[in-house]
Short mmCIF file of C-alpha atoms in Angstrom, two decimals:
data_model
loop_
_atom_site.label_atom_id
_atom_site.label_comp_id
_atom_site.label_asym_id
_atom_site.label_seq_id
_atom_site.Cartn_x
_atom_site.Cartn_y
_atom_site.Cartn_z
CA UNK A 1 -55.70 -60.91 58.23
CA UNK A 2 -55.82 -57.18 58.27
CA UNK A 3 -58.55 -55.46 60.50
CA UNK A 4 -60.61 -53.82 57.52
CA UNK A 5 -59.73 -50.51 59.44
CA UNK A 6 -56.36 -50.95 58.67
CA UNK A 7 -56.80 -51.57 55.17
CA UNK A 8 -59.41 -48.70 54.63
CA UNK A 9 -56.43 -46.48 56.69
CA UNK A 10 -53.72 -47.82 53.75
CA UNK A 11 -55.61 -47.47 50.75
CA UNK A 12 -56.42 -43.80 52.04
CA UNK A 13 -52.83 -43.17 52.54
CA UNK A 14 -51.48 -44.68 48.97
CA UNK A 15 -53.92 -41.61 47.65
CA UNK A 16 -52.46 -39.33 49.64
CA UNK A 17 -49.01 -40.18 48.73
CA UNK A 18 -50.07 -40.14 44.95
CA UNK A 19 -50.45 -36.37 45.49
CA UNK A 20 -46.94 -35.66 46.78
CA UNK A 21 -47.93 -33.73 49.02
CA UNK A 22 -44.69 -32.09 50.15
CA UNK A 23 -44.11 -31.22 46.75
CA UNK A 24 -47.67 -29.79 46.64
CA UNK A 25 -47.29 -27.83 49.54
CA UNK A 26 -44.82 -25.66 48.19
CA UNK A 27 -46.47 -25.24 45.04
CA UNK A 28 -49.04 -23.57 46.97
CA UNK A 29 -46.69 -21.21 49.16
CA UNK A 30 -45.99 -19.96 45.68
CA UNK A 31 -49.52 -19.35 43.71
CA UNK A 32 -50.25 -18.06 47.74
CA UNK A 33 -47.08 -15.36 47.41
CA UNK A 34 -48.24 -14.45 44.11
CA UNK A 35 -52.00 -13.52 45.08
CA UNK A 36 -50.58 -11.47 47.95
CA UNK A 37 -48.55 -9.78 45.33
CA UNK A 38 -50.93 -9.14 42.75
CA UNK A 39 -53.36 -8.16 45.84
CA UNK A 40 -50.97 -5.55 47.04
CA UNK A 41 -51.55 -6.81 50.40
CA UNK A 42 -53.70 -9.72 51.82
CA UNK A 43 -56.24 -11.31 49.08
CA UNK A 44 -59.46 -12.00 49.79
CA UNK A 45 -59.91 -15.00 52.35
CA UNK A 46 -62.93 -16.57 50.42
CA UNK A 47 -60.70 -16.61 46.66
CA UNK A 48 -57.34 -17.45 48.73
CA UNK A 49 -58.97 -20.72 49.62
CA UNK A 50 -60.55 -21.60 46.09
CA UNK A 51 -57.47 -21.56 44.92
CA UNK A 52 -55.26 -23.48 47.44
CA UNK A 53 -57.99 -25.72 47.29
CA UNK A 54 -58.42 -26.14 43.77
CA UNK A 55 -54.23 -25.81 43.19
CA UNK A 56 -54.01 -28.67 45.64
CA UNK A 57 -56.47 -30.82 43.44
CA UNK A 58 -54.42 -30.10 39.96
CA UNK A 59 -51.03 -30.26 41.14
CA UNK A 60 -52.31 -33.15 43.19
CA UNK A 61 -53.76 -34.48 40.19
CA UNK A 62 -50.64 -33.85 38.21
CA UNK A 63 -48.68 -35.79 40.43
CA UNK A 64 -51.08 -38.88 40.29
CA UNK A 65 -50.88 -38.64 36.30
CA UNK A 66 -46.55 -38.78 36.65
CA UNK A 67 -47.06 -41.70 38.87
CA UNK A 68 -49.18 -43.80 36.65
CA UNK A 69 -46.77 -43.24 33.81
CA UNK A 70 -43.56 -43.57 35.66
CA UNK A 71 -44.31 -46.87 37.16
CA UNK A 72 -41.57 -48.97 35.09
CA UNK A 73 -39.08 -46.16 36.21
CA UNK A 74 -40.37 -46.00 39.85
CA UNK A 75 -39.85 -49.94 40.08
CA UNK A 76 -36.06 -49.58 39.07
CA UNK A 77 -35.20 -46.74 41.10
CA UNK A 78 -34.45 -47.44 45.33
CA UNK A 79 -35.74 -44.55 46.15
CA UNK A 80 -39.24 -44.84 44.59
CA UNK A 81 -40.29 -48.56 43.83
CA UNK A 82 -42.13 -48.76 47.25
CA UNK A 83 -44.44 -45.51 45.69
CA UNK A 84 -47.97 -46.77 45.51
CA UNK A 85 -48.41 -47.43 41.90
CA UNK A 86 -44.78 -49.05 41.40
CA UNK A 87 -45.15 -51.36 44.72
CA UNK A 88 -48.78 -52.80 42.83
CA UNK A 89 -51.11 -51.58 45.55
CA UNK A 90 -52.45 -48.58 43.19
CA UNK A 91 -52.84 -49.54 39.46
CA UNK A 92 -51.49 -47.50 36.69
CA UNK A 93 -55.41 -46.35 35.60
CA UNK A 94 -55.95 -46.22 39.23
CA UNK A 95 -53.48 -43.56 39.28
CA UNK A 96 -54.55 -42.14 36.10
CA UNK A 97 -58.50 -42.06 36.85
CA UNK A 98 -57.81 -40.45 40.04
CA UNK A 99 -55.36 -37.70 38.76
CA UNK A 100 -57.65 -37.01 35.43
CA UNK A 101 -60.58 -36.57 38.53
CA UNK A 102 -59.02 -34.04 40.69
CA UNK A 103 -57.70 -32.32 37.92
CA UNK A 104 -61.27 -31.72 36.57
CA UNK A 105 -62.49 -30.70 40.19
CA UNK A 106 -59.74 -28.17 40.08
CA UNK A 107 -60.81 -26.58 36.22
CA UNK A 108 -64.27 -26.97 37.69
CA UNK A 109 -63.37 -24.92 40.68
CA UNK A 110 -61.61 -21.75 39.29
CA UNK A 111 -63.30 -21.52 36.02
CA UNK A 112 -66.45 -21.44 38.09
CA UNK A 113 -65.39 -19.45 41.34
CA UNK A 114 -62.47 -17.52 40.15
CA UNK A 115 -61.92 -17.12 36.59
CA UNK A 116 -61.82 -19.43 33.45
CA UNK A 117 -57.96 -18.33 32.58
CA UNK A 118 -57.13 -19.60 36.16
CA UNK A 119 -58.40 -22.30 35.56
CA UNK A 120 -56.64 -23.17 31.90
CA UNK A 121 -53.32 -22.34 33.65
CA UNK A 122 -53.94 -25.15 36.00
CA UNK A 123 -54.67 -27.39 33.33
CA UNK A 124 -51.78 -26.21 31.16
CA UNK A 125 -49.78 -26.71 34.39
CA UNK A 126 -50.67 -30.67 34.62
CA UNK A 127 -50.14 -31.09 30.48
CA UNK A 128 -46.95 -29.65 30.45
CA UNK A 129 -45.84 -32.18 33.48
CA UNK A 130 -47.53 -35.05 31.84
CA UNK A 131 -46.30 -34.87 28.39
CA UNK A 132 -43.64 -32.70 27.76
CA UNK A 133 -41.62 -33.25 31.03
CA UNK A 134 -42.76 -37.21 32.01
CA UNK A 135 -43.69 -38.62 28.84
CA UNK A 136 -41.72 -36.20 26.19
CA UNK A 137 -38.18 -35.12 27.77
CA UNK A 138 -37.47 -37.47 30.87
CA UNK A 139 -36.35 -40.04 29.10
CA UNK A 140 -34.74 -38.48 25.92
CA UNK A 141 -32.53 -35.84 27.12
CA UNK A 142 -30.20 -34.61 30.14
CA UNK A 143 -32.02 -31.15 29.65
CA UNK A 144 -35.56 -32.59 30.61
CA UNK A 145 -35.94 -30.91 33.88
CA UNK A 146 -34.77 -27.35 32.39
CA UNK A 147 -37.60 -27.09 30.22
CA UNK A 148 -39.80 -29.61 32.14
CA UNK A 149 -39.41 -27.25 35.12
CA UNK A 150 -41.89 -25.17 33.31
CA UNK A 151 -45.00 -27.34 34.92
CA UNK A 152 -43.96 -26.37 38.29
CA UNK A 153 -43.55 -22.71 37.46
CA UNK A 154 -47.11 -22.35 36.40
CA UNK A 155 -48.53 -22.04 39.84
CA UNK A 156 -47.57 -18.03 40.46
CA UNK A 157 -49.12 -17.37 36.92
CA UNK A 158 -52.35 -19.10 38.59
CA UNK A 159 -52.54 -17.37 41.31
CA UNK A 160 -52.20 -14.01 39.92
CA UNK A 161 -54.78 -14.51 37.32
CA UNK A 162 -56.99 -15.55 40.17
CA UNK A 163 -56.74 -11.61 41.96
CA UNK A 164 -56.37 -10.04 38.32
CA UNK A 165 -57.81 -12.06 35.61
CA UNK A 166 -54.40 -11.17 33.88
CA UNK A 167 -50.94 -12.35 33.53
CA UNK A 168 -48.58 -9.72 34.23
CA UNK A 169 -45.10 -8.56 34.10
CA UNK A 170 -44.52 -9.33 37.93
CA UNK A 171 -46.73 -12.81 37.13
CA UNK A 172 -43.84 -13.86 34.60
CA UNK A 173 -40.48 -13.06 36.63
CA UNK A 174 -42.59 -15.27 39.61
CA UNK A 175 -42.46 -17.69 36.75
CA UNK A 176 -39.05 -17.28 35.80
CA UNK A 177 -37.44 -17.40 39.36
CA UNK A 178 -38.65 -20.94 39.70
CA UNK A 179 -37.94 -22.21 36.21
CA UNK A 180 -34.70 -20.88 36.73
CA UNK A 181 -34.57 -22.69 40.57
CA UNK A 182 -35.34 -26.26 39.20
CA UNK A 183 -32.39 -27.28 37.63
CA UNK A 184 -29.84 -26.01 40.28
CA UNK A 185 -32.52 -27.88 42.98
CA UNK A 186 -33.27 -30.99 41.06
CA UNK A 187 -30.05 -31.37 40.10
CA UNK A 188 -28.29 -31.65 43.39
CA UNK A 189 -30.77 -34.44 43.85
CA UNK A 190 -29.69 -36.20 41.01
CA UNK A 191 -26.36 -36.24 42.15
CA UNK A 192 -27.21 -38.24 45.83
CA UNK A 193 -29.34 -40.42 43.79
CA UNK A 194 -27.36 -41.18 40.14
CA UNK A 195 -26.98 -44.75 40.08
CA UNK A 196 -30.97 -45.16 40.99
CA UNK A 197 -31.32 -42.88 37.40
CA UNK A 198 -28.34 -44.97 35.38
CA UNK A 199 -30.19 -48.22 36.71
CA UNK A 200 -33.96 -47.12 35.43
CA UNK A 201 -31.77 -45.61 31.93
CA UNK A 202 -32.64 -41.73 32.87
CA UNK A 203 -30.12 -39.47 31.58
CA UNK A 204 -30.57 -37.13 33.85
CA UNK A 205 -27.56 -34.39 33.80
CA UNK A 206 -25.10 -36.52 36.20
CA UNK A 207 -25.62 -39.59 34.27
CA UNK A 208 -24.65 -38.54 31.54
CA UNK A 209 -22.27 -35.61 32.05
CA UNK A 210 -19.13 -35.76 34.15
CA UNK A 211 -19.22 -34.42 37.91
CA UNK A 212 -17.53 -31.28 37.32
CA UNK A 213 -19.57 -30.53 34.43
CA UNK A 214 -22.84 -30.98 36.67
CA UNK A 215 -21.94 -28.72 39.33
CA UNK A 216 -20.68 -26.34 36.88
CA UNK A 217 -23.90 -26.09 35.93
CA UNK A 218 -25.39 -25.76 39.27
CA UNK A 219 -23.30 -22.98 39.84
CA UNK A 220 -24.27 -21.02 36.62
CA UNK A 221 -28.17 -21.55 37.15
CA UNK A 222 -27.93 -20.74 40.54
CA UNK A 223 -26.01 -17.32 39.47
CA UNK A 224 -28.21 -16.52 36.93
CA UNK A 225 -31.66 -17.38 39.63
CA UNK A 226 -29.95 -15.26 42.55
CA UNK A 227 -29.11 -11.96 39.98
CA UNK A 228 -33.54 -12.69 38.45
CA UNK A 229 -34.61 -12.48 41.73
CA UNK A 230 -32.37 -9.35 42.76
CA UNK A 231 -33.64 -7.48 39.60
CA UNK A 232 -37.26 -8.71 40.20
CA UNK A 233 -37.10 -4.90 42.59
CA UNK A 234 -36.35 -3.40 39.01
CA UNK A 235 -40.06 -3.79 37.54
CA UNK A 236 -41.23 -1.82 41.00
CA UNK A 237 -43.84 -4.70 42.12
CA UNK A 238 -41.37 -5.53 45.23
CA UNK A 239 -39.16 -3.44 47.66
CA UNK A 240 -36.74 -3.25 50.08
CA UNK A 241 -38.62 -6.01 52.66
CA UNK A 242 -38.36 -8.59 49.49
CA UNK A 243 -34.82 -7.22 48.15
CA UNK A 244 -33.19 -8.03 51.85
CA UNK A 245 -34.66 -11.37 51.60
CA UNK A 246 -33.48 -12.39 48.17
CA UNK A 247 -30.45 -11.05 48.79
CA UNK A 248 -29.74 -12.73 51.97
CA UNK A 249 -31.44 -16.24 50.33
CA UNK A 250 -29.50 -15.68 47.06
CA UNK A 251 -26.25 -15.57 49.21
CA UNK A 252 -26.87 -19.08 51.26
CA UNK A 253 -27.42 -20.30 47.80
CA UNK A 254 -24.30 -19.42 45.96
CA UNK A 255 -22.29 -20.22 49.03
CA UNK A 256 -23.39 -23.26 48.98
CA UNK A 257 -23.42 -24.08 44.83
CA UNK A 258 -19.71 -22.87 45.24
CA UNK A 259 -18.92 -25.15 48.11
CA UNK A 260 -20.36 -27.94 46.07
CA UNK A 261 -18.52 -27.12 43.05
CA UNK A 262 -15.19 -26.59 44.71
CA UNK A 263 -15.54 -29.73 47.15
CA UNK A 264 -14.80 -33.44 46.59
CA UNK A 265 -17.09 -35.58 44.82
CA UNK A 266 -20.80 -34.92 46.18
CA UNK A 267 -20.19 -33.44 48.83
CA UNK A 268 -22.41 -30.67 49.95
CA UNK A 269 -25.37 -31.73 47.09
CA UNK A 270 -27.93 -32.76 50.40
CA UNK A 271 -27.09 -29.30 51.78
CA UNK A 272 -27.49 -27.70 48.71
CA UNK A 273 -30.79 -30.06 47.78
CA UNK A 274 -32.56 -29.40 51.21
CA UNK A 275 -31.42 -25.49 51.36
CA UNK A 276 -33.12 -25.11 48.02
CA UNK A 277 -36.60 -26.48 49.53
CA UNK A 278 -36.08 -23.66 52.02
CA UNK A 279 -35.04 -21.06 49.33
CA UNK A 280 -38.08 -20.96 47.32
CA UNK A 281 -40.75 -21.26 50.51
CA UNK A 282 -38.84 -18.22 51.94
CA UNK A 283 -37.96 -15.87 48.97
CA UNK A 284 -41.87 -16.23 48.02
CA UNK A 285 -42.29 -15.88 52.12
CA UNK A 286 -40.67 -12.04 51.34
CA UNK A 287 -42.86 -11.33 48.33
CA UNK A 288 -45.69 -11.71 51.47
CA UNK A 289 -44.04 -9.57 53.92
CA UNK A 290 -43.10 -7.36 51.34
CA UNK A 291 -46.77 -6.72 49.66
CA UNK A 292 -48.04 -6.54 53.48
CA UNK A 293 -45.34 -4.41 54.53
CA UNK A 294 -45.78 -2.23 51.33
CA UNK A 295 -49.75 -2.02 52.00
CA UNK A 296 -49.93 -1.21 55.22
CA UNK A 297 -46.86 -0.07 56.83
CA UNK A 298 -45.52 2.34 53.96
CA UNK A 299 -48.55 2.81 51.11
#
């Protein structure tokens, strides 16, 4: 029998993992780049941690919420059916008491610390991934993770509300770099893991669309993300530090949507999948340099 250590230990970790907490973590590098951004320089220690608290809870929470629902899929699919809700050792309102909970203690949080519309982005955040993306589009249409991506663009527009109380032109192209990013990223995914989404009856865009046609459309988004990001220095709320950096990122990108277009079968998706991870943590690691650089080395 298990020591009761052991058991406390698991349960603690199947909460953890409910979170997705890699997933979460780079949520946060982004509503982090945006406060430094709308701070013009470092934002103040006390509201930085509110909200990486707080966006940890809700897109913590948000995460939870997908689980619950997505159990029958999780339990089809190789790659997820040892998750905690689809292996049985969380329940389905287990998940779903737990991510309605943290997503409270995140409203709670901002509208009391920060600022109510912080707060109601957070929220809107979670709804958006709950019903529109896992409950609305997943399961209806190839194009679920285009406009589904929308849930995991929301935390910038967070994060600047927190310094500013506003959502601003600079807010919105944060926005739009990511919604743009999701597709090319997610999709590369897709295309290591397509017979896990044909078994559990997702169309997701290689189940339903030939091969060529998928990386095709890799290759456009990731045009189209690269030339946003590049003409983000356009609206004057980045510089040079930041247009080096997206430049230099945008390039590794295309390279490598090309090479994955122009090579045999799948190959290059995994480099493509993990580079994009590393993409978005570093482009939003130049709007930081850039907003310290801009603060105190040149302003």
């Amino acid at each position: 029998m298990p020591a009761r250590g052991t058991l406390a230990s698991g349960v603690v970790s199947d909460y953890v993992a409910l979170t997705k907490p890699r997933i979460t973590i780079l949520l946060l590098i982004t509503a982090v780049g945006s406060m430094f951004l709308a701070a013009e320089g470092w934002p103040d220690p006390l509201l930085a941690a509110l909200v990486v608290a707080s966006g940890y809870l809700a897109a913590g929470g948000a995460n939870a919420l997908n689980h619950g629902a997505e159990r029958d899929i999780d339990q089809k699919m190789v790659r997820t059916r040892t998750r905690p809700v689809a292996g049985g050792r969380v329940s389905k309102w287990q998940a779903y008491g737990f991510g309605i909970l943290l997503n409270l203690g995140a409203f709670v949080i901002l509208a009391t610390f920060v600022n109510v519309l912080s707060g109601l982005l957070a929220l809107v955040g979670t709804l958006i991934y709950l019903f529109v993306y896992t409950k609305g589009l997943k399961r209806t249409t190839p194009q679920n993770i285009v406009i589904g991506g929308a849930a995991g663009a929301v935390p910038p527009l967070v994060g600047w509300a927190a310094v500013t109380g506003t959502v601003e032109l600079p807010a919105v192209y944060l926005f739009a770099i990511i919604f743009l990013w999701t597709p090319p990223h997610f999709w590369a995914l897709a295309l290591l893991i397509k017979e896990d989404y044909a078994r559990a009856g997702i169309p997701m865009l290689p189940v339903v669309a030939t091969l060529a046609a998928t990386k095709r459309q890799i290759l456009v988004y990731t045009v189209v993300l690269v030339v946003l990001s590049v003409t983000f220095v356009a609206t004057g709320a980045v510089g040079w530090t930041y247009l080096v950096g997206a430049i230099a990122l945008g390039t590794g990108f295309i390279i490598r949507a090309v090479r994955l277009a122009r090579g045999e079968g799948t190959d290059g998706a995994k480099a493509l999948y993990l580079f994009s991870l590393l993409y978005l943590a570093l482009l939003f690691g130049a709007v930081i340099a850039d907003s310290l650089v801009n603060r105190y080395l040149i302003g």
